[in-house]
GROMACS .gro file of C-alpha atoms in nm:
model
  341
    1MET     CA    1   1.193   0.258   2.094
    2GLU     CA    2   1.542   0.138   2.015
    3ASN     CA    3   1.699   0.305   1.713
    4GLY     CA    4   1.718   0.082   1.410
    5VAL     CA    5   1.519  -0.066   1.122
    6SER     CA    6   1.279  -0.362   1.115
    7VAL     CA    7   1.221  -0.499   0.765
    8VAL     CA    8   0.874  -0.657   0.755
    9LEU     CA    9   0.804  -0.897   0.471
   10CYS     CA   10   0.443  -1.016   0.453
   11CYS     CA   11   0.392  -1.342   0.266
   12TYR     CA   12   0.105  -1.544   0.130
   13ASN     CA   13   0.215  -1.845  -0.075
   14SER     CA   14   0.538  -1.666  -0.161
   15SER     CA   15   0.765  -1.969  -0.203
   16LYS     CA   16   0.848  -1.887  -0.568
   17MET     CA   17   0.907  -1.517  -0.507
   18LEU     CA   18   1.103  -1.533  -0.182
   19PRO     CA   19   1.447  -1.662  -0.291
   20GLU     CA   20   1.541  -1.359  -0.502
   21THR     CA   21   1.370  -1.111  -0.268
   22LEU     CA   22   1.556  -1.249   0.035
   23GLU     CA   23   1.880  -1.255  -0.164
   24HIS     CA   24   1.856  -0.877  -0.211
   25LEU     CA   25   1.756  -0.830   0.151
   26CYS     CA   26   2.047  -1.033   0.284
   27ASN     CA   27   2.287  -0.837   0.060
   28GLN     CA   28   2.201  -0.500   0.216
   29ASN     CA   29   2.509  -0.287   0.274
   30VAL     CA   30   2.418  -0.151   0.618
   31ASN     CA   31   2.625   0.082   0.834
   32PRO     CA   32   2.752  -0.128   1.128
   33GLU     CA   33   2.616   0.136   1.365
   34ILE     CA   34   2.259   0.077   1.246
   35ASN     CA   35   2.071  -0.206   1.414
   36TRP     CA   36   1.826  -0.393   1.193
   37GLU     CA   37   1.622  -0.711   1.177
   38ILE     CA   38   1.411  -0.914   0.937
   39ILE     CA   39   1.054  -1.018   1.021
   40ILE     CA   40   0.869  -1.261   0.794
   41VAL     CA   41   0.492  -1.256   0.848
   42ASN     CA   42   0.335  -1.575   0.718
   43ASN     CA   43  -0.025  -1.491   0.631
   44SER     CA   44  -0.183  -1.840   0.623
   45SER     CA   45   0.033  -1.973   0.340
   46THR     CA   46  -0.046  -2.321   0.212
   47ASP     CA   47   0.282  -2.375   0.027
   48GLU     CA   48   0.644  -2.398   0.147
   49THR     CA   49   0.683  -2.027   0.222
   50VAL     CA   50   0.792  -2.079   0.584
   51GLU     CA   51   1.033  -2.363   0.507
   52ILE     CA   52   1.201  -2.171   0.224
   53ALA     CA   53   1.227  -1.850   0.427
   54GLU     CA   54   1.377  -2.038   0.721
   55LYS     CA   55   1.631  -2.219   0.505
   56ILE     CA   56   1.751  -1.906   0.323
   57LEU     CA   57   1.765  -1.681   0.628
   58ARG     CA   58   1.938  -1.943   0.842
   59GLN     CA   59   2.214  -1.964   0.584
   60LYS     CA   60   2.241  -1.604   0.466
   61SER     CA   61   2.081  -1.351   0.701
   62PRO     CA   62   2.339  -1.106   0.839
   63VAL     CA   63   2.104  -1.006   1.123
   64ALA     CA   64   1.851  -1.153   1.362
   65TYR     CA   65   1.531  -1.271   1.196
   66ARG     CA   66   1.193  -1.402   1.304
   67ILE     CA   67   0.911  -1.582   1.127
   68ILE     CA   68   0.569  -1.513   1.277
   69ASN     CA   69   0.225  -1.636   1.180
   70GLU     CA   70  -0.087  -1.426   1.117
   71SER     CA   71  -0.394  -1.644   1.072
   72ARG     CA   72  -0.631  -1.363   0.971
   73PRO     CA   73  -0.620  -1.335   0.589
   74GLY     CA   74  -0.540  -0.991   0.449
   75LEU     CA   75  -0.234  -0.774   0.405
   76SER     CA   76  -0.349  -0.515   0.662
   77PHE     CA   77  -0.366  -0.783   0.932
   78ALA     CA   78  -0.023  -0.914   0.832
   79ARG     CA   79   0.131  -0.567   0.844
   80LYS     CA   80  -0.026  -0.499   1.182
   81SER     CA   81   0.137  -0.816   1.317
   82GLY     CA   82   0.468  -0.697   1.176
   83ILE     CA   83   0.427  -0.359   1.346
   84GLU     CA   84   0.338  -0.520   1.678
   85ASN     CA   85   0.645  -0.742   1.664
   86ALA     CA   86   0.896  -0.482   1.543
   87VAL     CA   87   1.158  -0.385   1.799
   88TYR     CA   88   1.313  -0.093   1.611
   89ALA     CA   89   1.204   0.266   1.555
   90PHE     CA   90   1.149   0.238   1.180
   91ILE     CA   91   0.981  -0.025   0.962
   92ILE     CA   92   1.035  -0.103   0.593
   93PHE     CA   93   0.745  -0.286   0.430
   94CYS     CA   94   0.912  -0.510   0.173
   95ASP     CA   95   0.667  -0.704  -0.044
   96ASP     CA   96   0.759  -1.051  -0.162
   97ASP     CA   97   0.827  -0.914  -0.512
   98ASN     CA   98   1.041  -0.615  -0.403
   99HIS     CA   99   1.415  -0.626  -0.472
  100LEU     CA  100   1.562  -0.354  -0.254
  101ASN     CA  101   1.872  -0.163  -0.361
  102PRO     CA  102   2.175  -0.241  -0.141
  103ASP     CA  103   2.154   0.093   0.044
  104TYR     CA  104   1.778   0.078   0.115
  105VAL     CA  105   1.808   0.016   0.490
  106ASN     CA  106   2.074   0.286   0.526
  107VAL     CA  107   1.874   0.548   0.336
  108SER     CA  108   1.554   0.460   0.522
  109TYR     CA  109   1.726   0.511   0.854
  110GLU     CA  110   1.879   0.841   0.742
  111ILE     CA  111   1.547   0.984   0.621
  112MET     CA  112   1.338   0.879   0.920
  113SER     CA  113   1.603   0.992   1.169
  114SER     CA  114   1.623   1.339   1.018
  115ARG     CA  115   1.286   1.468   1.147
  116GLN     CA  116   1.073   1.330   1.426
  117GLU     CA  117   0.751   1.441   1.257
  118ILE     CA  118   0.801   1.211   0.955
  119GLY     CA  119   0.545   0.933   0.969
  120ALA     CA  120   0.613   0.764   0.636
  121ALA     CA  121   0.849   0.778   0.340
  122GLY     CA  122   0.860   0.621  -0.004
  123GLY     CA  123   1.069   0.634  -0.316
  124ILE     CA  124   1.097   0.523  -0.676
  125SER     CA  125   1.067   0.176  -0.825
  126GLU     CA  126   1.162   0.013  -1.154
  127SER     CA  127   0.985  -0.274  -1.323
  128LYS     CA  128   1.147  -0.613  -1.359
  129SER     CA  129   0.999  -0.902  -1.554
  130ARG     CA  130   1.088  -1.220  -1.740
  131ILE     CA  131   0.890  -1.123  -2.049
  132LYS     CA  132   0.880  -0.814  -2.267
  133LEU     CA  133   0.662  -0.542  -2.116
  134PRO     CA  134   0.338  -0.472  -2.309
  135ALA     CA  135   0.326  -0.163  -2.531
  136TRP     CA  136   0.072  -0.003  -2.295
  137PHE     CA  137   0.274  -0.063  -1.977
  138GLU     CA  138   0.464   0.266  -1.965
  139GLU     CA  139   0.140   0.468  -1.964
  140HIS     CA  140  -0.016   0.254  -1.692
  141LYS     CA  141   0.285   0.157  -1.479
  142GLN     CA  142   0.161   0.354  -1.177
  143ASN     CA  143  -0.112   0.092  -1.140
  144TYR     CA  144   0.167  -0.158  -1.076
  145SER     CA  145   0.344   0.059  -0.816
  146VAL     CA  146   0.619   0.134  -1.066
  147GLY     CA  147   0.783   0.468  -1.139
  148LYS     CA  148   0.801   0.797  -0.951
  149GLN     CA  149   0.551   0.871  -0.676
  150ALA     CA  150   0.599   1.248  -0.698
  151GLU     CA  151   0.762   1.502  -0.927
  152VAL     CA  152   1.051   1.582  -0.694
  153SER     CA  153   1.187   1.456  -0.365
  154GLY     CA  154   1.058   1.631  -0.055
  155ASP     CA  155   0.759   1.678   0.172
  156ILE     CA  156   0.439   1.559  -0.001
  157THR     CA  157   0.212   1.578   0.303
  158ASN     CA  158  -0.019   1.835   0.149
  159VAL     CA  159  -0.019   1.686  -0.200
  160ASN     CA  160  -0.294   1.455  -0.324
  161ILE     CA  161  -0.060   1.156  -0.306
  162ALA     CA  162  -0.058   0.846  -0.088
  163LEU     CA  163   0.250   0.627  -0.093
  164TRP     CA  164   0.220   0.273  -0.219
  165GLY     CA  165   0.310  -0.005   0.020
  166ALA     CA  166   0.597  -0.151  -0.184
  167GLY     CA  167   0.906  -0.034   0.001
  168MET     CA  168   0.718   0.214   0.221
  169VAL     CA  169   0.902   0.315   0.539
  170ILE     CA  170   0.704   0.410   0.849
  171ARG     CA  171   0.774   0.528   1.203
  172THR     CA  172   0.691   0.239   1.434
  173GLU     CA  173   0.589   0.467   1.718
  174ALA     CA  174   0.344   0.651   1.491
  175ALA     CA  175   0.179   0.328   1.377
  176LYS     CA  176   0.156   0.195   1.731
  177TYR     CA  177   0.007   0.528   1.840
  178LEU     CA  178  -0.270   0.493   1.583
  179TYR     CA  179  -0.354   0.140   1.696
  180SER     CA  180  -0.339   0.235   2.064
  181LYS     CA  181  -0.597   0.508   2.000
  182GLY     CA  182  -0.837   0.277   1.822
  183PHE     CA  183  -0.734   0.300   1.457
  184LYS     CA  184  -0.885   0.017   1.259
  185SER     CA  185  -0.838  -0.021   0.886
  186MET     CA  186  -1.156   0.005   0.682
  187LEU     CA  187  -0.987  -0.234   0.439
  188THR     CA  188  -0.831  -0.577   0.473
  189ASP     CA  189  -0.622  -0.552   0.153
  190ARG     CA  190  -0.549  -0.852  -0.065
  191LYS     CA  191  -0.681  -1.193   0.029
  192GLN     CA  192  -0.653  -1.516  -0.163
  193GLY     CA  193  -0.805  -1.476  -0.509
  194GLU     CA  194  -0.875  -1.103  -0.466
  195LEU     CA  195  -0.710  -0.796  -0.616
  196SER     CA  196  -0.838  -0.537  -0.370
  197SER     CA  197  -0.574  -0.333  -0.193
  198GLY     CA  198  -0.525   0.011  -0.046
  199GLY     CA  199  -0.423  -0.033   0.317
  200ASP     CA  200  -0.095   0.143   0.242
  201SER     CA  201  -0.279   0.452   0.114
  202GLU     CA  202  -0.513   0.441   0.412
  203PHE     CA  203  -0.214   0.441   0.647
  204CYS     CA  204  -0.077   0.754   0.477
  205PHE     CA  205  -0.411   0.933   0.512
  206ALA     CA  206  -0.425   0.835   0.880
  207PHE     CA  207  -0.070   0.959   0.942
  208ARG     CA  208  -0.158   1.293   0.783
  209LEU     CA  209  -0.473   1.332   0.992
  210ALA     CA  210  -0.274   1.244   1.305
  211GLY     CA  211  -0.026   1.523   1.235
  212TYR     CA  212   0.266   1.338   1.077
  213LYS     CA  213   0.455   1.426   0.758
  214ILE     CA  214   0.482   1.214   0.442
  215ILE     CA  215   0.813   1.223   0.252
  216TYR     CA  216   0.910   1.121  -0.101
  217ASP     CA  217   1.281   1.054  -0.156
  218GLU     CA  218   1.418   0.906  -0.479
  219ARG     CA  219   1.720   0.769  -0.296
  220LEU     CA  220   1.481   0.494  -0.186
  221ASN     CA  221   1.504   0.272  -0.490
  222LEU     CA  222   1.383  -0.081  -0.558
  223LYS     CA  223   1.298  -0.312  -0.844
  224HIS     CA  224   0.942  -0.443  -0.854
  225PHE     CA  225   0.926  -0.789  -1.006
  226LEU     CA  226   0.611  -0.845  -1.213
  227PRO     CA  227   0.506  -1.206  -1.288
  228ASP     CA  228   0.389  -1.284  -1.641
  229PHE     CA  229   0.021  -1.316  -1.547
  230ARG     CA  230   0.009  -0.958  -1.418
  231LEU     CA  231   0.132  -0.813  -1.748
  232ASN     CA  232  -0.201  -0.876  -1.911
  233TRP     CA  233  -0.464  -0.619  -2.011
  234ASN     CA  234  -0.752  -0.816  -1.860
  235TYR     CA  235  -0.560  -0.833  -1.532
  236LEU     CA  236  -0.516  -0.455  -1.539
  237ARG     CA  237  -0.889  -0.413  -1.604
  238LYS     CA  238  -0.969  -0.625  -1.297
  239LEU     CA  239  -0.711  -0.431  -1.098
  240SER     CA  240  -0.871  -0.102  -1.205
  241ARG     CA  241  -1.211  -0.223  -1.089
  242ALA     CA  242  -1.054  -0.315  -0.753
  243PHE     CA  243  -0.897   0.032  -0.732
  244GLY     CA  244  -1.241   0.181  -0.786
  245ALA     CA  245  -1.384  -0.031  -0.506
  246GLN     CA  246  -1.115   0.070  -0.258
  247LYS     CA  247  -1.174   0.440  -0.331
  248ILE     CA  248  -1.510   0.411  -0.150
  249TYR     CA  249  -1.319   0.351   0.175
  250PHE     CA  250  -1.087   0.646   0.112
  251GLU     CA  251  -1.366   0.901   0.077
  252PRO     CA  252  -1.400   0.978   0.450
  253TYR     CA  253  -1.023   1.043   0.470
  254LEU     CA  254  -1.009   1.249   0.152
  255LYS     CA  255  -1.305   1.462   0.250
  256LYS     CA  256  -1.162   1.515   0.596
  257LEU     CA  257  -0.838   1.625   0.431
  258ASN     CA  258  -1.042   1.848   0.194
  259VAL     CA  259  -0.890   1.683  -0.112
  260ASN     CA  260  -1.110   1.721  -0.423
  261SER     CA  261  -1.421   1.741  -0.206
  262SER     CA  262  -1.721   1.961  -0.271
  263ILE     CA  263  -1.946   1.777  -0.022
  264PRO     CA  264  -1.951   1.887   0.345
  265PHE     CA  265  -1.806   1.609   0.562
  266LYS     CA  266  -2.126   1.536   0.754
  267GLU     CA  267  -2.354   1.542   0.448
  268ASN     CA  268  -2.277   1.206   0.293
  269HIS     CA  269  -2.517   0.932   0.199
  270TRP     CA  270  -2.457   0.620  -0.007
  271SER     CA  271  -2.759   0.685  -0.229
  272LYS     CA  272  -2.627   1.027  -0.336
  273GLU     CA  273  -2.289   0.881  -0.425
  274ALA     CA  274  -2.448   0.585  -0.607
  275PHE     CA  275  -2.664   0.823  -0.811
  276ARG     CA  276  -2.359   1.031  -0.899
  277LEU     CA  277  -2.173   0.720  -1.018
  278LEU     CA  278  -2.471   0.604  -1.225
  279LYS     CA  279  -2.484   0.947  -1.386
  280LYS     CA  280  -2.113   0.922  -1.462
  281LEU     CA  281  -2.162   0.583  -1.630
  282ARG     CA  282  -2.444   0.727  -1.842
  283GLN     CA  283  -2.206   0.994  -1.968
  284TYR     CA  284  -1.991   0.724  -2.129
  285GLY     CA  285  -2.291   0.628  -2.340
  286LEU     CA  286  -2.483   0.301  -2.356
  287LYS     CA  287  -2.318   0.203  -2.684
  288LYS     CA  288  -1.969   0.231  -2.538
  289LEU     CA  289  -2.066   0.043  -2.223
  290LEU     CA  290  -2.216  -0.244  -2.423
  291LYS     CA  291  -1.908  -0.264  -2.644
  292MET     CA  292  -1.657  -0.210  -2.364
  293ASN     CA  293  -1.499  -0.555  -2.404
  294LYS     CA  294  -1.419  -0.470  -2.765
  295LEU     CA  295  -1.224  -0.154  -2.684
  296SER     CA  296  -0.858  -0.180  -2.775
  297GLU     CA  297  -0.581  -0.261  -2.529
  298GLY     CA  298  -0.428   0.049  -2.376
  299ASP     CA  299  -0.755   0.245  -2.386
  300TRP     CA  300  -0.762   0.475  -2.082
  301GLU     CA  301  -1.139   0.511  -2.101
  302GLN     CA  302  -1.188   0.137  -2.056
  303LEU     CA  303  -0.996   0.155  -1.727
  304ARG     CA  304  -1.191   0.462  -1.614
  305ILE     CA  305  -1.517   0.277  -1.676
  306GLU     CA  306  -1.387  -0.022  -1.479
  307LYS     CA  307  -1.301   0.204  -1.184
  308THR     CA  308  -1.645   0.365  -1.191
  309ILE     CA  309  -1.816   0.025  -1.201
  310GLY     CA  310  -1.596  -0.093  -0.915
  311ARG     CA  311  -1.694   0.206  -0.703
  312LEU     CA  312  -2.063   0.162  -0.776
  313GLN     CA  313  -2.058  -0.210  -0.699
  314GLU     CA  314  -1.875  -0.152  -0.371
  315ILE     CA  315  -2.097   0.129  -0.247
  316LEU     CA  316  -2.405  -0.085  -0.311
  317LYS     CA  317  -2.236  -0.372  -0.130
  318ILE     CA  318  -2.151  -0.169   0.183
  319ARG     CA  319  -2.437   0.082   0.169
  320ASN     CA  320  -2.525   0.027   0.536
  321ARG     CA  321  -2.162   0.087   0.632
  322TYR     CA  322  -2.090   0.382   0.405
  323ASN     CA  323  -2.234   0.657   0.624
  324LYS     CA  324  -2.095   0.496   0.941
  325ASN     CA  325  -1.740   0.519   0.804
  326PHE     CA  326  -1.766   0.899   0.798
  327ILE     CA  327  -1.901   0.907   1.154
  328LEU     CA  328  -1.631   0.671   1.283
  329LEU     CA  329  -1.357   0.884   1.131
  330GLU     CA  330  -1.508   1.204   1.269
  331GLN     CA  331  -1.505   1.053   1.619
  332ALA     CA  332  -1.161   0.889   1.595
  333GLU     CA  333  -0.943   0.962   1.897
  334TRP     CA  334  -0.622   0.901   1.703
  335MET     CA  335  -0.704   1.195   1.475
  336LYS     CA  336  -0.637   1.447   1.749
  337LYS     CA  337  -0.330   1.654   1.671
  338ILE     CA  338  -0.010   1.496   1.795
  339ILE     CA  339   0.224   1.713   2.000
  340LEU     CA  340   0.571   1.600   1.896
  341LYS     CA  341   0.835   1.615   2.165
   0.00000   0.00000   0.00000
């Protein structure tokens, strides 16, 4: 593929978020020798997302841009469309609430160009909001994709960490390789009215299983804008339950990678996992479960309970699929070790 960077911005009803996000994107200070482009993926928006993006980019974009449509709802589908349409070797996934530092494209190119075996890279993010952050936010900011993703910059391939999608940089060739060999996300990420996510983590697990490296570099810096409604304890509780649900889809990857797994890969059954989760809920005590809504804001245990409930609900929902996910991963052609040239 041609050397350069494709910035992919996936949007669903992003008309209010886009102006400031695109302002930062258009103000990138990019080395003239680095080719780059902007791709807006409109994921079935019903507002003026497309019109606003077109107006701003027509007036301010320093590089070629395209606006494409993805009718299938879900962030994973939107990102796949972005990957398929990217013309350059590296892709930055910029969410509609990500304000990239001026050197983000430059640093992304430098990192990904340094080693051919790097499949994905991510950095650090700071929170940005119009209201005062809640007292509990600092302790729980990782749930909002805010803060450091690792202790120090470097190779985190063998660490129990998956990069979040906000600002994640990937190797286009690696992503296209996965899709060409039959990779299909077990998740669809966020849809209208839902909080489920995780396709970014799933991509990192897939890259690792395919033989690529994952890098954390704090030179990749962005500000993550958080709307008022997200800075609410009840929102975080719902988000935690969604995180619990998505973990069910990560289990085949994590067990294949031997991360925190005591169960042999081929010996998995939804009923065993459901029983384990029920047992875990019992350990919290019936009294605490019944009074969970009365627990104080900032209570870690309340979020842990929400995650456990989310996992249990999801495994019961997909019980006929649960075992098949392990089998599908075991048979995946894309998981064969890549021989890097």
